[in-house]
Amino acid sequence: MTASFPALRLRRPRAHDWSRRLHAENVLTPADLIWPVFIRDGENEREPVGAMPGVDRLSVDLIVEAAREAVDLGIPVLALFPNTPPDARSEDGREAVNPDNLMARACRAVKDAGIPIGLLTDVALDPYTSHGHDGLLSGDGRILNDESLDILAAQAVNQARAGADIIAPSDMMDGRVAAIRQALEAEGFRDVQIMSYAAKYASAFYGPFRDAVGSGGFLKGDKKTYQMDGANSDEAMREVAMDLEEGADSVMVKPGLAYLDIIARVKARFNAPVFAYQVSGEYAMMQLAIERGILERDRAILEVLTAFKRAGVNGVLTYYARDAAKLLGR
Ligand SMILES: NCc1[nH]cc(CCC(=O)O)c1CC(=O)O
Ligand SMILES: [Mg+2]
């Protein structure tokens, strides 16, 4: 039985700031944030990403500084993405398994500096291939599933050796979580986590990221034969179930804002940690409106990040991680 007006006045608890805080069902904290950063070569290099105002590509020494800053702000994890120099990209993406690639050097530098932060590394071939796809490409233009699994697993092991704490396969090949888990076990990395990009959609919102890692200009065609169709929701449940069964510790839904319904369904159905990726296009869209004075910056950032929590995430990958952490305090 519910009361009715005037006994029931839903505005009552909203009347004061103290009361609104007391009644909040979801609370965002810096510990909910994963900060994606882009790595470039050189030293003391900070290069703006054109399509993502406020985001820079950083040389490894400055990645270490970013890691320190993240710790100070209470951000638990950095997500690392390399901008591989064009001459290191190849048809088979073999730079992905180079123990001295940008990703490995950045991981080692942060760990050698003794910075107490988690490192999440992306597994997919796109930053390393001359065609910009996440897996191996056949002569007739298909992305090869089974043939790609070995190098993806080797890429994950290469990252674990360099100090990665969470392996995040974003390639969307079937069976890659099992292949990576098996390879990690075989190499003695029992405690390295896997956060799979389980429900990753073929999205128009990845464009600025492809500019940031330099793969956009190379990309031939689209990723629709391996990333999911935005029309589908049941299929996301099967993707998540499969990755958890294969040994993922946590799963991700990507992009974020346009897929809140998927997050809520995953949360309701699986007793597993779920994360959202507020992707580059979502960031760019908001950031451009903020820079033009159309959106109120601080409120807009926190409103969207809180929406992810309300949908059910354990955390969010967001280019606003540093800004949000500063707004939230520790
Ligand atoms: N597999 C690479 C990868 N990992 C994360 C993103 C996108 C992240 C973003 O847009 O912020 C992409 C791009 C893609 O799949 O083309
Ligand atoms: Mg899958």
Coordinates of C-alpha atoms and ligand atoms in Angstrom, one line a residue:
M1 CA 0.0 0.0 0.0
T2 CA 1.3 3.4 -0.9
A3 CA 0.2 6.7 0.6
S4 CA -1.2 9.4 -1.7
F5 CA -1.1 13.1 -1.8
P6 CA -0.9 15.1 0.5
A7 CA 0.5 12.5 2.9
L8 CA 2.9 11.5 0.1
R9 CA 5.1 14.4 -1.0
L10 CA 8.1 13.1 -3.0
R11 CA 9.6 16.6 -2.9
R12 CA 10.1 16.4 0.8
P13 CA 13.5 14.7 0.8
R14 CA 14.7 16.9 -2.1
A15 CA 14.3 20.1 -0.2
H16 CA 17.8 20.4 1.2
D17 CA 21.3 19.6 0.0
W18 CA 22.0 17.5 3.2
S19 CA 18.8 15.5 2.6
R20 CA 19.5 15.0 -1.1
R21 CA 23.0 13.6 -0.2
L22 CA 21.4 11.4 2.5
H23 CA 18.9 9.9 0.1
A24 CA 21.3 9.4 -2.9
E25 CA 20.9 5.8 -4.1
N26 CA 24.2 5.8 -6.1
V27 CA 27.4 7.6 -5.2
L28 CA 30.3 8.1 -7.6
T29 CA 33.8 8.0 -6.1
P30 CA 37.3 8.3 -7.7
A31 CA 37.6 4.5 -7.0
D32 CA 35.0 4.0 -9.7
L33 CA 37.2 5.5 -12.4
I34 CA 39.6 3.9 -14.9
W35 CA 41.7 6.5 -16.8
P36 CA 42.6 5.7 -20.4
V37 CA 45.9 7.3 -21.6
F38 CA 47.6 7.3 -24.9
I39 CA 51.4 6.5 -25.2
R40 CA 53.7 7.9 -27.9
D41 CA 57.4 7.5 -28.4
G42 CA 60.1 10.0 -27.4
E43 CA 60.8 11.8 -24.1
N44 CA 59.0 14.6 -22.4
E45 CA 56.5 14.6 -25.3
R46 CA 53.0 15.7 -24.8
E47 CA 51.0 15.9 -28.1
P48 CA 47.3 16.9 -28.2
V49 CA 44.9 14.5 -29.9
G50 CA 43.1 16.7 -32.4
A51 CA 39.7 15.0 -32.1
M52 CA 39.8 14.9 -28.3
P53 CA 40.4 18.4 -26.9
G54 CA 42.0 18.1 -23.5
V55 CA 43.5 14.6 -24.2
D56 CA 47.2 14.2 -25.0
R57 CA 49.5 11.4 -26.2
L58 CA 52.3 11.1 -23.6
S59 CA 55.8 9.7 -23.9
V60 CA 56.6 6.9 -21.4
D61 CA 58.2 9.3 -18.8
L62 CA 55.1 11.4 -18.8
I63 CA 52.9 8.3 -18.5
V64 CA 54.8 7.6 -15.2
E65 CA 53.9 11.2 -14.1
A66 CA 50.2 10.6 -15.0
A67 CA 50.3 7.4 -13.0
R68 CA 51.5 9.3 -9.9
E69 CA 48.8 11.9 -10.4
A70 CA 46.2 9.2 -10.7
V71 CA 47.3 7.7 -7.4
D72 CA 47.1 11.1 -5.7
L73 CA 43.6 11.5 -7.0
G74 CA 42.5 8.1 -5.8
I75 CA 42.1 6.6 -9.3
P76 CA 42.8 2.9 -9.0
V77 CA 43.6 1.9 -12.6
L78 CA 45.2 3.4 -15.8
A79 CA 44.2 1.9 -19.2
L80 CA 47.1 2.1 -21.7
F81 CA 46.8 2.5 -25.5
P82 CA 49.9 2.9 -27.7
N83 CA 50.2 5.1 -30.8
T84 CA 52.6 2.9 -32.7
P85 CA 54.9 4.6 -35.1
P86 CA 53.9 3.9 -38.7
D87 CA 57.1 2.1 -39.6
A88 CA 56.5 -0.5 -36.8
R89 CA 53.0 -1.4 -38.2
S90 CA 52.8 -4.4 -40.4
E91 CA 50.2 -6.7 -42.1
D92 CA 50.5 -9.3 -39.2
G93 CA 50.8 -6.7 -36.4
R94 CA 53.8 -8.5 -34.9
E95 CA 54.9 -5.3 -33.0
A96 CA 52.1 -6.4 -30.6
V97 CA 54.4 -9.1 -29.2
N98 CA 57.6 -7.1 -29.2
P99 CA 58.8 -7.1 -25.6
D100 CA 60.1 -3.5 -26.0
N101 CA 57.0 -2.0 -27.7
L102 CA 55.5 1.2 -26.3
M103 CA 52.9 -0.7 -24.2
A104 CA 55.5 -2.9 -22.5
R105 CA 57.9 0.0 -21.9
A106 CA 55.1 2.0 -20.3
C107 CA 54.1 -0.9 -18.0
R108 CA 57.6 -1.5 -16.9
A109 CA 58.3 2.2 -16.3
V110 CA 55.3 2.5 -14.1
K111 CA 56.0 -0.7 -12.2
D112 CA 59.7 0.0 -11.9
A113 CA 58.8 3.4 -10.3
G114 CA 56.9 1.5 -7.6
I115 CA 53.7 3.3 -8.2
P116 CA 50.8 1.6 -6.5
I117 CA 48.3 1.6 -9.4
G118 CA 46.7 -1.1 -11.5
L119 CA 47.5 -1.2 -15.2
L120 CA 44.9 -2.4 -17.7
T121 CA 46.3 -3.2 -21.2
D122 CA 44.2 -3.5 -24.4
V123 CA 44.6 -6.7 -26.4
A124 CA 43.8 -6.3 -30.1
L125 CA 46.0 -5.9 -33.1
D126 CA 44.7 -2.6 -34.5
P127 CA 47.4 -0.3 -33.1
Y128 CA 50.0 -2.5 -34.7
T129 CA 48.5 -3.5 -38.1
S130 CA 48.9 -1.7 -41.4
H131 CA 45.2 -2.4 -42.1
G132 CA 43.9 -1.1 -38.8
H133 CA 41.9 -4.3 -38.0
D134 CA 41.9 -6.0 -34.6
G135 CA 42.7 -9.5 -36.0
L136 CA 44.6 -11.0 -38.9
L137 CA 43.3 -10.1 -42.4
S138 CA 43.0 -12.7 -45.2
G139 CA 44.0 -12.1 -48.8
D140 CA 40.3 -11.7 -49.7
G141 CA 39.6 -9.2 -46.9
R142 CA 38.1 -11.4 -44.1
I143 CA 39.2 -11.0 -40.5
L144 CA 40.4 -14.5 -39.5
N145 CA 39.1 -15.7 -36.2
D146 CA 41.0 -18.8 -35.1
E147 CA 44.2 -17.8 -36.9
S148 CA 44.3 -14.6 -34.8
L149 CA 44.1 -16.3 -31.4
D150 CA 47.7 -17.3 -31.1
I151 CA 49.1 -13.8 -31.6
L152 CA 46.4 -12.3 -29.3
A153 CA 47.3 -14.7 -26.5
A154 CA 51.0 -14.0 -27.1
Q155 CA 50.3 -10.2 -26.9
A156 CA 48.6 -10.7 -23.6
V157 CA 51.5 -12.7 -22.2
N158 CA 53.9 -10.0 -23.4
Q159 CA 51.9 -7.4 -21.5
A160 CA 51.7 -9.6 -18.4
R161 CA 55.5 -10.0 -18.5
A162 CA 55.8 -6.2 -18.6
G163 CA 53.7 -5.9 -15.5
A164 CA 50.1 -5.6 -16.7
D165 CA 47.6 -6.3 -14.0
I166 CA 44.4 -6.6 -16.1
I167 CA 44.4 -7.9 -19.6
A168 CA 41.5 -6.3 -21.6
P169 CA 40.8 -8.1 -24.9
S170 CA 38.9 -5.7 -27.2
D171 CA 39.3 -7.6 -30.4
M172 CA 36.0 -9.5 -30.3
M173 CA 37.3 -12.8 -31.8
D174 CA 35.4 -15.8 -30.6
G175 CA 37.4 -17.9 -28.1
R176 CA 40.0 -15.3 -27.3
V177 CA 39.4 -15.2 -23.6
A178 CA 39.9 -18.9 -23.3
A179 CA 43.1 -18.7 -25.4
I180 CA 44.4 -15.8 -23.3
R181 CA 43.5 -17.5 -20.0
Q182 CA 45.2 -20.7 -21.1
A183 CA 48.4 -18.8 -22.1
L184 CA 48.5 -16.8 -18.9
E185 CA 48.2 -20.0 -16.8
A186 CA 50.9 -21.8 -18.9
E187 CA 53.3 -18.9 -18.3
G188 CA 52.6 -18.7 -14.6
F189 CA 50.5 -15.5 -14.6
R190 CA 47.7 -17.0 -12.4
D191 CA 46.7 -13.8 -10.8
V192 CA 46.6 -11.6 -13.8
Q193 CA 42.9 -10.5 -14.4
I194 CA 41.0 -10.5 -17.6
M195 CA 38.4 -7.8 -18.2
S196 CA 36.9 -8.7 -21.5
Y197 CA 35.3 -6.2 -23.8
A198 CA 32.4 -8.7 -24.0
A199 CA 29.7 -6.6 -25.5
K200 CA 31.5 -4.3 -27.8
Y201 CA 29.4 -2.8 -30.5
A202 CA 30.5 -1.6 -34.0
S203 CA 30.1 2.0 -33.2
A204 CA 30.4 5.4 -34.9
F205 CA 31.7 6.7 -31.6
Y206 CA 35.3 5.2 -31.8
G207 CA 36.4 7.7 -34.5
P208 CA 38.4 10.0 -32.2
F209 CA 40.2 7.0 -30.6
R210 CA 41.3 5.8 -33.9
D211 CA 42.8 9.2 -34.5
A212 CA 44.5 9.0 -31.1
V213 CA 46.2 5.7 -31.7
G214 CA 46.8 6.6 -35.4
S215 CA 44.9 3.6 -36.8
G216 CA 42.0 5.5 -38.4
G217 CA 43.9 6.5 -41.5
F218 CA 44.9 2.9 -42.0
L219 CA 41.5 1.2 -41.4
K220 CA 40.2 -0.6 -44.5
G221 CA 36.4 -1.1 -44.4
D222 CA 34.6 -1.4 -41.1
K223 CA 34.5 -3.8 -38.0
K224 CA 31.0 -5.1 -38.4
T225 CA 32.0 -8.7 -39.0
Y226 CA 33.4 -9.0 -35.5
Q227 CA 32.0 -6.1 -33.3
M228 CA 28.3 -6.4 -32.4
D229 CA 25.3 -4.9 -34.2
G230 CA 23.8 -2.1 -32.2
A231 CA 20.3 -3.5 -32.8
N232 CA 21.1 -6.5 -30.5
S233 CA 20.6 -7.1 -26.8
D234 CA 20.0 -10.8 -26.3
E235 CA 23.3 -11.4 -28.2
A236 CA 25.1 -9.3 -25.6
M237 CA 24.0 -11.7 -22.9
R238 CA 25.5 -14.6 -24.9
E239 CA 28.8 -12.7 -25.4
V240 CA 29.0 -12.0 -21.7
A241 CA 28.1 -15.6 -20.7
M242 CA 30.7 -17.0 -23.1
D243 CA 33.5 -14.7 -21.8
L244 CA 32.8 -15.4 -18.1
E245 CA 32.8 -19.2 -18.9
E246 CA 36.1 -18.8 -20.6
G247 CA 37.7 -17.2 -17.6
A248 CA 37.0 -13.5 -17.7
D249 CA 37.0 -11.9 -14.2
S250 CA 35.0 -9.0 -15.3
V251 CA 33.2 -7.8 -18.4
M252 CA 32.8 -4.5 -20.2
V253 CA 30.0 -2.9 -22.2
K254 CA 31.1 -0.5 -24.9
P255 CA 30.2 2.3 -25.9
G256 CA 28.6 3.5 -22.7
L257 CA 25.8 6.1 -22.8
A258 CA 24.0 4.6 -25.8
Y259 CA 24.1 1.1 -24.2
L260 CA 23.0 1.7 -20.6
D261 CA 20.2 -0.8 -21.2
I262 CA 22.8 -3.5 -21.9
I263 CA 24.7 -2.6 -18.7
A264 CA 21.5 -3.0 -16.7
R265 CA 20.7 -6.3 -18.3
V266 CA 24.2 -7.7 -17.7
K267 CA 24.0 -6.5 -14.1
A268 CA 20.6 -8.1 -13.5
R269 CA 21.6 -11.4 -15.1
F270 CA 25.2 -12.2 -14.1
N271 CA 26.7 -12.0 -10.7
A272 CA 29.9 -10.6 -12.1
P273 CA 31.7 -7.2 -12.1
V274 CA 30.6 -5.1 -15.1
F275 CA 32.3 -2.0 -16.4
A276 CA 31.4 0.6 -19.0
Y277 CA 33.6 2.4 -21.5
Q278 CA 32.6 6.0 -22.1
V279 CA 34.3 6.1 -25.4
S280 CA 36.2 8.7 -27.3
G281 CA 33.2 9.9 -29.4
E282 CA 31.1 10.4 -26.2
Y283 CA 34.0 12.4 -24.7
A284 CA 34.4 14.5 -27.9
M285 CA 30.7 15.2 -28.2
M286 CA 30.5 16.5 -24.6
Q287 CA 33.8 18.3 -24.6
L288 CA 33.0 20.3 -27.7
A289 CA 29.7 21.4 -26.2
I290 CA 31.5 22.3 -23.0
E291 CA 34.2 24.3 -24.8
R292 CA 31.5 26.3 -26.6
G293 CA 29.7 27.0 -23.4
I294 CA 26.7 25.0 -24.3
L295 CA 27.0 22.5 -21.5
E296 CA 27.9 23.2 -17.9
R297 CA 31.1 21.2 -17.5
D298 CA 31.3 19.9 -14.0
R299 CA 27.6 19.0 -13.7
A300 CA 27.5 17.3 -17.2
I301 CA 30.6 15.2 -16.4
L302 CA 29.3 14.0 -13.0
E303 CA 25.7 13.4 -14.3
V304 CA 26.8 11.1 -17.0
L305 CA 29.3 9.2 -14.9
T306 CA 26.6 8.8 -12.2
A307 CA 24.2 7.4 -14.8
F308 CA 26.6 4.5 -15.4
K309 CA 26.6 3.7 -11.7
R310 CA 22.8 3.9 -11.6
A311 CA 22.8 1.4 -14.6
G312 CA 24.8 -0.9 -12.4
V313 CA 28.5 -0.7 -13.2
N314 CA 31.4 -1.4 -10.8
G315 CA 33.4 1.2 -12.6
V316 CA 33.8 3.3 -15.8
L317 CA 36.6 3.8 -18.3
T318 CA 36.5 7.6 -19.0
Y319 CA 38.7 10.2 -20.5
Y320 CA 37.2 12.4 -17.7
A321 CA 38.7 10.3 -15.0
R322 CA 41.2 12.9 -13.8
D323 CA 38.6 15.8 -14.1
A324 CA 36.0 13.8 -12.3
A325 CA 38.3 12.7 -9.5
K326 CA 39.3 16.3 -8.9
L327 CA 35.7 17.3 -8.7
L328 CA 34.9 14.4 -6.3
G329 CA 37.8 14.8 -4.0
R330 CA 39.2 11.7 -2.1
Ligands
LIG1 N1 40.3 -2.5 -30.5 C1 40.8 -1.3 -30.2 C2 39.9 -0.4 -29.4 N2 40.0 -0.4 -28.0 C3 39.2 0.6 -27.6 C4 38.6 1.3 -28.7 C5 37.8 2.5 -28.6 C6 37.9 3.4 -27.5 C7 37.3 4.7 -27.7 O1 36.7 5.0 -28.7 O2 37.5 5.5 -26.7 C8 39.1 0.6 -29.8 C9 38.7 1.0 -31.2 C10 38.1 0.1 -32.1 O3 37.6 -0.9 -31.8 O4 38.1 0.5 -33.3
MG2 MG 32.9 -12.7 -27.8

